PDB file of C-alpha atoms in Angstrom:
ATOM      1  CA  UNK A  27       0.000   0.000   0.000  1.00 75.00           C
ATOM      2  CA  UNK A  28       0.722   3.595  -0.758  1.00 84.00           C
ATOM      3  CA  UNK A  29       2.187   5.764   2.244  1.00 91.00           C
ATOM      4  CA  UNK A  30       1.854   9.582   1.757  1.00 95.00           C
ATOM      5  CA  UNK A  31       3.505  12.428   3.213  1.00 96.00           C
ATOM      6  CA  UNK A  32       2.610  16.097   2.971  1.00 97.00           C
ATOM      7  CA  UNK A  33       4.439  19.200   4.159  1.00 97.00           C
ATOM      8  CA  UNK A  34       3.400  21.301   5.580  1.00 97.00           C
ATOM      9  CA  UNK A  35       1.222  19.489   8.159  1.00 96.00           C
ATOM     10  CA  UNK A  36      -0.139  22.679   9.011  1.00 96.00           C
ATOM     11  CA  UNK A  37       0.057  26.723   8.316  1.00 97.00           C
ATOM     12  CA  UNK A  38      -1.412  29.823   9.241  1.00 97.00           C
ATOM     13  CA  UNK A  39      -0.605  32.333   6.281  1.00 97.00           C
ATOM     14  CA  UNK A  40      -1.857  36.456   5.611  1.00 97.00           C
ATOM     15  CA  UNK A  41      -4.658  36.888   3.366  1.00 97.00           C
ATOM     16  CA  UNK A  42      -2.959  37.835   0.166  1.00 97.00           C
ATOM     17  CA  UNK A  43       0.102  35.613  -0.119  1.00 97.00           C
ATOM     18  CA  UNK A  44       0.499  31.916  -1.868  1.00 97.00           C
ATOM     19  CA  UNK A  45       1.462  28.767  -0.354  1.00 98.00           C
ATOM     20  CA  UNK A  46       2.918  25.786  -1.638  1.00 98.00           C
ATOM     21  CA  UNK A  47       1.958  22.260  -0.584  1.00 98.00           C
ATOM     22  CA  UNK A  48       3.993  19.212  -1.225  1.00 98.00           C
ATOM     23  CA  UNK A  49       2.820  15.492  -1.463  1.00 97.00           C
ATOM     24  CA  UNK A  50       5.259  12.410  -1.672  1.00 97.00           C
ATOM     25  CA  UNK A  51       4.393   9.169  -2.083  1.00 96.00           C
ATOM     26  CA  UNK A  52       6.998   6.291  -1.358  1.00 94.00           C
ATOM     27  CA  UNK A  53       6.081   4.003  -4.477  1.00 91.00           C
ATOM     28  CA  UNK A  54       5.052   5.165  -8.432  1.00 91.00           C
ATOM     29  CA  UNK A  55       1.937   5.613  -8.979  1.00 88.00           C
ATOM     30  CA  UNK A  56      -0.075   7.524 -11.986  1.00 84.00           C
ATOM     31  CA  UNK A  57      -3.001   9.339 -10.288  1.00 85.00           C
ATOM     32  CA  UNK A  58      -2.571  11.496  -7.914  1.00 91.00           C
ATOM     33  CA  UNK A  59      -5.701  13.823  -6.328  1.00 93.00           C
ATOM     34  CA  UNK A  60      -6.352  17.514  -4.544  1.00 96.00           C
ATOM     35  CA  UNK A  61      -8.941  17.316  -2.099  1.00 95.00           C
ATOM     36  CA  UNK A  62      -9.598  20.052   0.443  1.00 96.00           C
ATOM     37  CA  UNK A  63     -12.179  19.675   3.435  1.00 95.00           C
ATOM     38  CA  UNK A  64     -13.608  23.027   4.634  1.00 95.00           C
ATOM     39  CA  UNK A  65     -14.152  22.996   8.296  1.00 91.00           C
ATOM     40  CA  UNK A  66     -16.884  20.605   9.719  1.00 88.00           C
ATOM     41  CA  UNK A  67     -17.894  19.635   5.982  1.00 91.00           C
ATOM     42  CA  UNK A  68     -16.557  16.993   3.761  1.00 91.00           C
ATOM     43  CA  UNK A  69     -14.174  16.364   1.401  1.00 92.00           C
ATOM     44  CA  UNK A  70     -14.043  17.950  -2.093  1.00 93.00           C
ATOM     45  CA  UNK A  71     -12.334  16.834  -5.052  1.00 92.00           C
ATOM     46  CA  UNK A  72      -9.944  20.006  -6.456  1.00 95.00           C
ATOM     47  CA  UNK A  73      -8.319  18.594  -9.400  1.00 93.00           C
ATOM     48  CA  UNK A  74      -6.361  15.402 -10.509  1.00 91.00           C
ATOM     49  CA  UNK A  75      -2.974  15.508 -11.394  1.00 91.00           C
ATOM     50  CA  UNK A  76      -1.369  12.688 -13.639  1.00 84.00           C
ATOM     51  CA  UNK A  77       1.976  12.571 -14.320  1.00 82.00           C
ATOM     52  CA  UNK A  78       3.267  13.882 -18.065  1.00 80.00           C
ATOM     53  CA  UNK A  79      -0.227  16.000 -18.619  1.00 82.00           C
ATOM     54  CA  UNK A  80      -1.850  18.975 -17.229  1.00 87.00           C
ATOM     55  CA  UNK A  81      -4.147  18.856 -14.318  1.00 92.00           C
ATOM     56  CA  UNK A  82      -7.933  18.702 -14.779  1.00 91.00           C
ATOM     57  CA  UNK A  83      -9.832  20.998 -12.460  1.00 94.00           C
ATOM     58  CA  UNK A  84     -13.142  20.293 -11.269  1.00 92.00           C
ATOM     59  CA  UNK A  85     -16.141  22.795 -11.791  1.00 92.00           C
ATOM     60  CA  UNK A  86     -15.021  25.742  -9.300  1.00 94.00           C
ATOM     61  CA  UNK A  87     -11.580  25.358  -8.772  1.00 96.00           C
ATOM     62  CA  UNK A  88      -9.720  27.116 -11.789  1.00 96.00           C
ATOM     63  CA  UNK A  89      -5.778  26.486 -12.515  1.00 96.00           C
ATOM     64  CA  UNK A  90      -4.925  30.163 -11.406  1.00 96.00           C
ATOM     65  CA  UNK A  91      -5.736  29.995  -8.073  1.00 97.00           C
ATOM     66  CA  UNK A  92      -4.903  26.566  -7.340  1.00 97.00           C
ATOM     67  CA  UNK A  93      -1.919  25.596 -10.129  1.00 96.00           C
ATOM     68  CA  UNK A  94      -0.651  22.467  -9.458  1.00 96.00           C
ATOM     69  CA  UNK A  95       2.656  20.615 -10.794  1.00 94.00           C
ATOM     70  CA  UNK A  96       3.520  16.725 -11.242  1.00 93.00           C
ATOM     71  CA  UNK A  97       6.889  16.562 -11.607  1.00 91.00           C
ATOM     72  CA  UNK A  98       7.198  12.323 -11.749  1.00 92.00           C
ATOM     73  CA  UNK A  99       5.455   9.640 -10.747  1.00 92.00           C
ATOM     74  CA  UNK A 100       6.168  10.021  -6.866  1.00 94.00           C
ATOM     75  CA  UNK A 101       5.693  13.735  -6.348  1.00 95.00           C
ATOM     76  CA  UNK A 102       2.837  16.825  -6.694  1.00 96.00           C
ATOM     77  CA  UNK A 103       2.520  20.077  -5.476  1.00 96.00           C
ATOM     78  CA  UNK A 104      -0.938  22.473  -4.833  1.00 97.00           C
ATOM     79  CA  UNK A 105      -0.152  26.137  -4.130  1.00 98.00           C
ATOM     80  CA  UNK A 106      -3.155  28.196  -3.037  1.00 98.00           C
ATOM     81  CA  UNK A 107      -3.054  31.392  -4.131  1.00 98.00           C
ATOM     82  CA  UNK A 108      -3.685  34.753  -2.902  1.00 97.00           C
ATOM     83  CA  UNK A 109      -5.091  33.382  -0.026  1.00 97.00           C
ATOM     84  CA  UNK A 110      -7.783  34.551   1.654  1.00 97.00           C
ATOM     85  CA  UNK A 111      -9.962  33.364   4.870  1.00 96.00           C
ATOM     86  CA  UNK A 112     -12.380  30.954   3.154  1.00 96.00           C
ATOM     87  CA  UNK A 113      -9.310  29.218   1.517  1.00 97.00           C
ATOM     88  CA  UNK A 114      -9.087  28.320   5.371  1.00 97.00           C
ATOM     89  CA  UNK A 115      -9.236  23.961   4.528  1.00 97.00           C
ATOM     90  CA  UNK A 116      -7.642  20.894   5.418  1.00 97.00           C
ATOM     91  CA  UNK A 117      -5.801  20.035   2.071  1.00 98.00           C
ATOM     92  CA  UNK A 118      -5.501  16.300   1.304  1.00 97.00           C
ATOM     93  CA  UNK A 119      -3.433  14.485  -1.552  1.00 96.00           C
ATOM     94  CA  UNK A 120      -4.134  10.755  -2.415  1.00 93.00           C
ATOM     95  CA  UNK A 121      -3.529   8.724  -5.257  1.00 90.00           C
ATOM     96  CA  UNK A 122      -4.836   5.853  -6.535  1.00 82.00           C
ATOM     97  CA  UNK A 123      -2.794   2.675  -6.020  1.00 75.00           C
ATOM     98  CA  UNK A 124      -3.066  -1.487  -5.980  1.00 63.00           C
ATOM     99  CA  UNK A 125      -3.945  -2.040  -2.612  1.00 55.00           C
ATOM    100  CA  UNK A 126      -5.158  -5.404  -3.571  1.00 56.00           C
ATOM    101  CA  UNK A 127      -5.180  -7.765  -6.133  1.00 54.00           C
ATOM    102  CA  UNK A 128      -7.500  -6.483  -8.746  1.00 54.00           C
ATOM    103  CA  UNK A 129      -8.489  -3.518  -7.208  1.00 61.00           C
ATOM    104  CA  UNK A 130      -7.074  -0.277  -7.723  1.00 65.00           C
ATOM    105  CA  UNK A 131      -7.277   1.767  -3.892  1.00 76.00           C
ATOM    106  CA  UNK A 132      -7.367   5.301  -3.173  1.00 83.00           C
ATOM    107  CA  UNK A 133      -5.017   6.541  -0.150  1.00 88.00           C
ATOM    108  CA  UNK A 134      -5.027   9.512   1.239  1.00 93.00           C
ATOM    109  CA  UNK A 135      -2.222  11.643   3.002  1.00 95.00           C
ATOM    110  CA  UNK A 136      -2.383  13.104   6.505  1.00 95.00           C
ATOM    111  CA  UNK A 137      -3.872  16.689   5.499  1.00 96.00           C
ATOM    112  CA  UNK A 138      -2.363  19.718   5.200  1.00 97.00           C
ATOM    113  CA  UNK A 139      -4.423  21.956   7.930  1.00 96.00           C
ATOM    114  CA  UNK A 140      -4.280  25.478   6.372  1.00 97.00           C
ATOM    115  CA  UNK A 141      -5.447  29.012   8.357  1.00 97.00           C
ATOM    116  CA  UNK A 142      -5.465  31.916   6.609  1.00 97.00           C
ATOM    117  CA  UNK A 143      -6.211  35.678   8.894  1.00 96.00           C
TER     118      UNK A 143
ATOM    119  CA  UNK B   2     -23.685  15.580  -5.787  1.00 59.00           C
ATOM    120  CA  UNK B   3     -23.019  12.439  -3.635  1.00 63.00           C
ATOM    121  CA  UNK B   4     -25.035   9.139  -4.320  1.00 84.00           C
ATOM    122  CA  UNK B   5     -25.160   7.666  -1.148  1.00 93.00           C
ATOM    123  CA  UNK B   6     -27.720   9.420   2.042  1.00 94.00           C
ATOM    124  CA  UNK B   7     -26.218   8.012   5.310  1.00 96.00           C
ATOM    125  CA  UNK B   8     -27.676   9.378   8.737  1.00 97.00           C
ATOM    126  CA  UNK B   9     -25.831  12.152  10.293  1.00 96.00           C
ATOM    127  CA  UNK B  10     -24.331  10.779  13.322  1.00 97.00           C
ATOM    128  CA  UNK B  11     -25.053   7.475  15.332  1.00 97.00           C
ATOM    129  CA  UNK B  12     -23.913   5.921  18.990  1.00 97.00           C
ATOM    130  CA  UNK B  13     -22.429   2.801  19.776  1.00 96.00           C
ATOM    131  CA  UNK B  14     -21.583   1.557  22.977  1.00 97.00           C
ATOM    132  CA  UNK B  15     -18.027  -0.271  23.155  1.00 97.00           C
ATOM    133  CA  UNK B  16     -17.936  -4.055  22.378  1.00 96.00           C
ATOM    134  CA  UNK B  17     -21.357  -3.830  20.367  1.00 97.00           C
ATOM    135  CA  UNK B  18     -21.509  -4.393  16.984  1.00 97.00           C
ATOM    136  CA  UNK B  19     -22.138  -1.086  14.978  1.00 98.00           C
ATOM    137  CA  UNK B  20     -24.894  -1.472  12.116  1.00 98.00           C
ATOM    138  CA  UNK B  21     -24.145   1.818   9.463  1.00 98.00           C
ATOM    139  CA  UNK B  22     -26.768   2.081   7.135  1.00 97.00           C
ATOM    140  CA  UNK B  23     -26.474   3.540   4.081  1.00 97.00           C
ATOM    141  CA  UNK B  24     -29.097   4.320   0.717  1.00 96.00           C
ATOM    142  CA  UNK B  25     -27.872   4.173  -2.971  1.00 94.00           C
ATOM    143  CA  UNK B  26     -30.776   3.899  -4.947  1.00 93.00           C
ATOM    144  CA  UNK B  27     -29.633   5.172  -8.141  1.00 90.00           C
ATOM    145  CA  UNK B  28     -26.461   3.266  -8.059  1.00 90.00           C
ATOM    146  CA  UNK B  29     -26.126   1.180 -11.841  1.00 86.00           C
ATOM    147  CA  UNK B  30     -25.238  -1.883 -12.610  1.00 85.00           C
ATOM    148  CA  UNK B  31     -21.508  -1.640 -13.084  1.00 82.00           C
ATOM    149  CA  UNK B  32     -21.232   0.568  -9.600  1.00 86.00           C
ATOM    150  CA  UNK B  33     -19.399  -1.151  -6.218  1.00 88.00           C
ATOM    151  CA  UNK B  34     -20.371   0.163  -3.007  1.00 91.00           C
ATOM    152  CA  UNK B  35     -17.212   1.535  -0.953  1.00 91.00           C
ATOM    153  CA  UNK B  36     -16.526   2.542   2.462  1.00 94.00           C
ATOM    154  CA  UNK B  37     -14.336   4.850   3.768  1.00 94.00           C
ATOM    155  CA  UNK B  38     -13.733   6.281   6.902  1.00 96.00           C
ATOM    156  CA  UNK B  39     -12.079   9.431   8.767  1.00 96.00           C
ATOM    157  CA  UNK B  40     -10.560   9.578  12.233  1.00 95.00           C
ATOM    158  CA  UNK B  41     -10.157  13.281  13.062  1.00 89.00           C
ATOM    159  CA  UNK B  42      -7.590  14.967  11.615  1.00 83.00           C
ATOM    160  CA  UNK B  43      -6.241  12.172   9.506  1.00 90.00           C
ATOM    161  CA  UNK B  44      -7.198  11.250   6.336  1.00 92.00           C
ATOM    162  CA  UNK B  45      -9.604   9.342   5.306  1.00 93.00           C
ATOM    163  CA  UNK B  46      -8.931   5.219   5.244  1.00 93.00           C
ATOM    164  CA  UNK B  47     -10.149   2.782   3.089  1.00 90.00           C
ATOM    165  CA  UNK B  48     -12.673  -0.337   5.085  1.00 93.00           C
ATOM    166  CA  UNK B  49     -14.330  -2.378   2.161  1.00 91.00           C
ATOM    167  CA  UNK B  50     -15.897  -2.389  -0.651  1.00 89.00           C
ATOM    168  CA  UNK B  51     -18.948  -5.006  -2.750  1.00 90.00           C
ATOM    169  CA  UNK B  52     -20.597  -5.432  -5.701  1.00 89.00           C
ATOM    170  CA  UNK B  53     -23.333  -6.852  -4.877  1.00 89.00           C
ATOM    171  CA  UNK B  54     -22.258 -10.214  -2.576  1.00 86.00           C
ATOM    172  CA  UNK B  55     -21.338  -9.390   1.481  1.00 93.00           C
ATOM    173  CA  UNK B  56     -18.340  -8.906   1.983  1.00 93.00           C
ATOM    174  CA  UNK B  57     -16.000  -9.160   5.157  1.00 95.00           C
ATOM    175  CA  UNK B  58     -12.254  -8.320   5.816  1.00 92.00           C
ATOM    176  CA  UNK B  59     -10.717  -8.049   9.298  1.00 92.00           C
ATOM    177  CA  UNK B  60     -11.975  -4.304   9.490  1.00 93.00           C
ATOM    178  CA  UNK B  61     -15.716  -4.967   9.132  1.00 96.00           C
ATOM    179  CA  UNK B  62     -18.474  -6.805   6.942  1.00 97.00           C
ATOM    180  CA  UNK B  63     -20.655  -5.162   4.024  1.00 97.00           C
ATOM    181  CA  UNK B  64     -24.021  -6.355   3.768  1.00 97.00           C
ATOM    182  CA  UNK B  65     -25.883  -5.678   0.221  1.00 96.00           C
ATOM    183  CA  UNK B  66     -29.342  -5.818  -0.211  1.00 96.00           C
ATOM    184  CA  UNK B  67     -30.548  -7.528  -2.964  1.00 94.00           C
ATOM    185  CA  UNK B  68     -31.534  -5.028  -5.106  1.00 94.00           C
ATOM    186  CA  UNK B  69     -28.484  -3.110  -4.387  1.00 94.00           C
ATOM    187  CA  UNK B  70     -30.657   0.292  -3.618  1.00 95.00           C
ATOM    188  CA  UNK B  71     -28.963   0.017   0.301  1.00 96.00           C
ATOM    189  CA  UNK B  72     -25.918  -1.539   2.148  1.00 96.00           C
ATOM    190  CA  UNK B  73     -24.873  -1.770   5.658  1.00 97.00           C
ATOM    191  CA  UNK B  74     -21.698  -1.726   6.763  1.00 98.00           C
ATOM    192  CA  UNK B  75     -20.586  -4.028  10.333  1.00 98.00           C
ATOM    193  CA  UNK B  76     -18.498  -3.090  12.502  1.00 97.00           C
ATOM    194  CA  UNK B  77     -18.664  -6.531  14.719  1.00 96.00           C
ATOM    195  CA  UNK B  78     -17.508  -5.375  18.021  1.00 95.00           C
ATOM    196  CA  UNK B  79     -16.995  -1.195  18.042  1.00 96.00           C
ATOM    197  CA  UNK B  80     -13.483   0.173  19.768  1.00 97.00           C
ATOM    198  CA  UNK B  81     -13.082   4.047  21.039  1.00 97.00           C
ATOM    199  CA  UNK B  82     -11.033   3.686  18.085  1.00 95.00           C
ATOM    200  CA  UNK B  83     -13.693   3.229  15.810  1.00 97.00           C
ATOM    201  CA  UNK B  84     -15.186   6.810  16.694  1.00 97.00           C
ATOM    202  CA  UNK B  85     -14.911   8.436  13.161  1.00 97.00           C
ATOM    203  CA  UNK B  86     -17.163   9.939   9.963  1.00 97.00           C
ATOM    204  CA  UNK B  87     -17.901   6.758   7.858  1.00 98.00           C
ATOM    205  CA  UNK B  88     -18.224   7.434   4.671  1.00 96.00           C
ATOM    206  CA  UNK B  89     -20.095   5.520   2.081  1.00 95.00           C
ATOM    207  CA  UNK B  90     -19.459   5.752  -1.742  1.00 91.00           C
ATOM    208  CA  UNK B  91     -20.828   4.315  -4.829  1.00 88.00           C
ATOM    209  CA  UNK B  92     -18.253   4.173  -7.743  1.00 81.00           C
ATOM    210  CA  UNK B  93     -17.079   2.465 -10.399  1.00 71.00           C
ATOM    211  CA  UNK B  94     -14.827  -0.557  -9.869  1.00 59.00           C
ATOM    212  CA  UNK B  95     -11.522  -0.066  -9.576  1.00 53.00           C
ATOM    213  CA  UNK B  96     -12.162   3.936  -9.739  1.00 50.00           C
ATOM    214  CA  UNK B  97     -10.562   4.287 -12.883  1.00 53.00           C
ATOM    215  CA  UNK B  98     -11.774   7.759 -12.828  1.00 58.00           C
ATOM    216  CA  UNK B  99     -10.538   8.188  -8.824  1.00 60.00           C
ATOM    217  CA  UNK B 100     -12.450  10.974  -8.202  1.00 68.00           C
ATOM    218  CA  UNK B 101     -14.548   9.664  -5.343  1.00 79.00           C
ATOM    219  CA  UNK B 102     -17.326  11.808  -4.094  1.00 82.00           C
ATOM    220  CA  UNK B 103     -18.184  12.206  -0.959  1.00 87.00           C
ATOM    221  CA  UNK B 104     -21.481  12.653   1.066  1.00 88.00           C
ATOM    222  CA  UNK B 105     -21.456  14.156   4.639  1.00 90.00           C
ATOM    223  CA  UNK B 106     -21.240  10.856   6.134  1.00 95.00           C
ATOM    224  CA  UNK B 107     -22.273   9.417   9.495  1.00 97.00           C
ATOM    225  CA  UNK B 108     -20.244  10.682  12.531  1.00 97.00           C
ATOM    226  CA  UNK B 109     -20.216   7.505  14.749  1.00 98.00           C
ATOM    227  CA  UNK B 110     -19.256   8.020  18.228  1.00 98.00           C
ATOM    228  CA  UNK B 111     -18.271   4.536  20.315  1.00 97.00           C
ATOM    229  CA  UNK B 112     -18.917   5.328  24.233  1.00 96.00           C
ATOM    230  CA  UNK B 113     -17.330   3.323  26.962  1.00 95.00           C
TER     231      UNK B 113
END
């Protein structure tokens, strides 16, 4: 199985300013996900991020305020730009791996817990 | 817009089973039933997942109904551990697509 790691595990940034969040996973795998969980709701797909083509946004989240890059196979990063307080989220990255035989699982990293005054 | 309506919260008391409920009547014929779950501030953790047989793992068991409109999911004898949001999702196998959609989930709480 798939074991994530994200950095930061948690931020508190200034309306106004960017911040980049970084997702490794310890084995290669193609699809990677941006989720973000607003406080007390659930989780929200962002975008999905394969490696070798651009990212495909889902409807409200544009590429401008939430670019994302997928260097290779074991690596992504999500900035969230010109932050402001409703941007305030836990930020998860997963990916989509064989946690099984014949079955294709999703796992999910730790969170990024983002606060933004 | 999730598929799946799953009460809001539920109790259990520790070493009961806990019985999770959950509706999917538009799910379609080529749709498995997952289950997913969140222990606060983690992420969220894969349990199980059917078609339409039960299903049981070392986690928990998945009952389907027969006509696939509702599933429960077993959780045989409930740990303080086990207090999380269970989420149930209907997708297509494999989720070649891997955007899985969530609902709002049942907050179970296990008491001592």
């Amino acid at each position: 199985s798939a074991v994530i790691s994200q950095k930061p595990s948690r931020d508190i940034c200034q309306r106004g300013t960017s911040l980049t969040i970084q997702c490794q996973v310890d084995s290669q795998v193609t699809m990677m996900f941006w989720y973000r969980q607003q406080p007390g709701q659930s989780l929200t797909l962002i975008a999905t991020a394969n490696q070798g083509s651009e990212a495909t946004y889902e409807s409200g989240f544009v590429i401008d305020k939430f670019p994302i890059s997928r260097p290779n196979l074991t690596f992504s990063t999500l900035t969230v730009s010109n932050m402001s307080p409703e941007d305030s989220s836990i930020y998860l990255c997963s990916v989509l791996d064989r946690g099984m035989p014949d079955y294709n699982e999703q796992f999910f990293g730790p969170g990024t817990r983002l606060t933004v005054l | 817009d999730a598929k799946t309506t799953q009460p809001t919260s539920m109790d259990c008391a520790e070493g009961r089973a806990a019985n999770l409920p959950c509706n999917h009547s538009t799910i379609s014929g080529n749709e498995y039933v997952y289950w997913y779950r969140q222990i606060h501030s983690q992420g969220p953790q894969y349990i199980i997942h059917g078609l339409k047989n039960n299903e049981t793992n070392e986690m928990a068991s998945l009952i389907i109904t027969e006509d696939r409109k509702s599933s429960t999911l077993i959780l045989p004898h409930a740990t303080l551990r086990d207090t999380a949001v269970y989420y149930c999702i209907v997708m297509n196998y494999g989720g070649s697509q891997g955007n899985l959609i969530f609902g709002k989930g049942t907050k179970l709480s296990v008491k001592p």
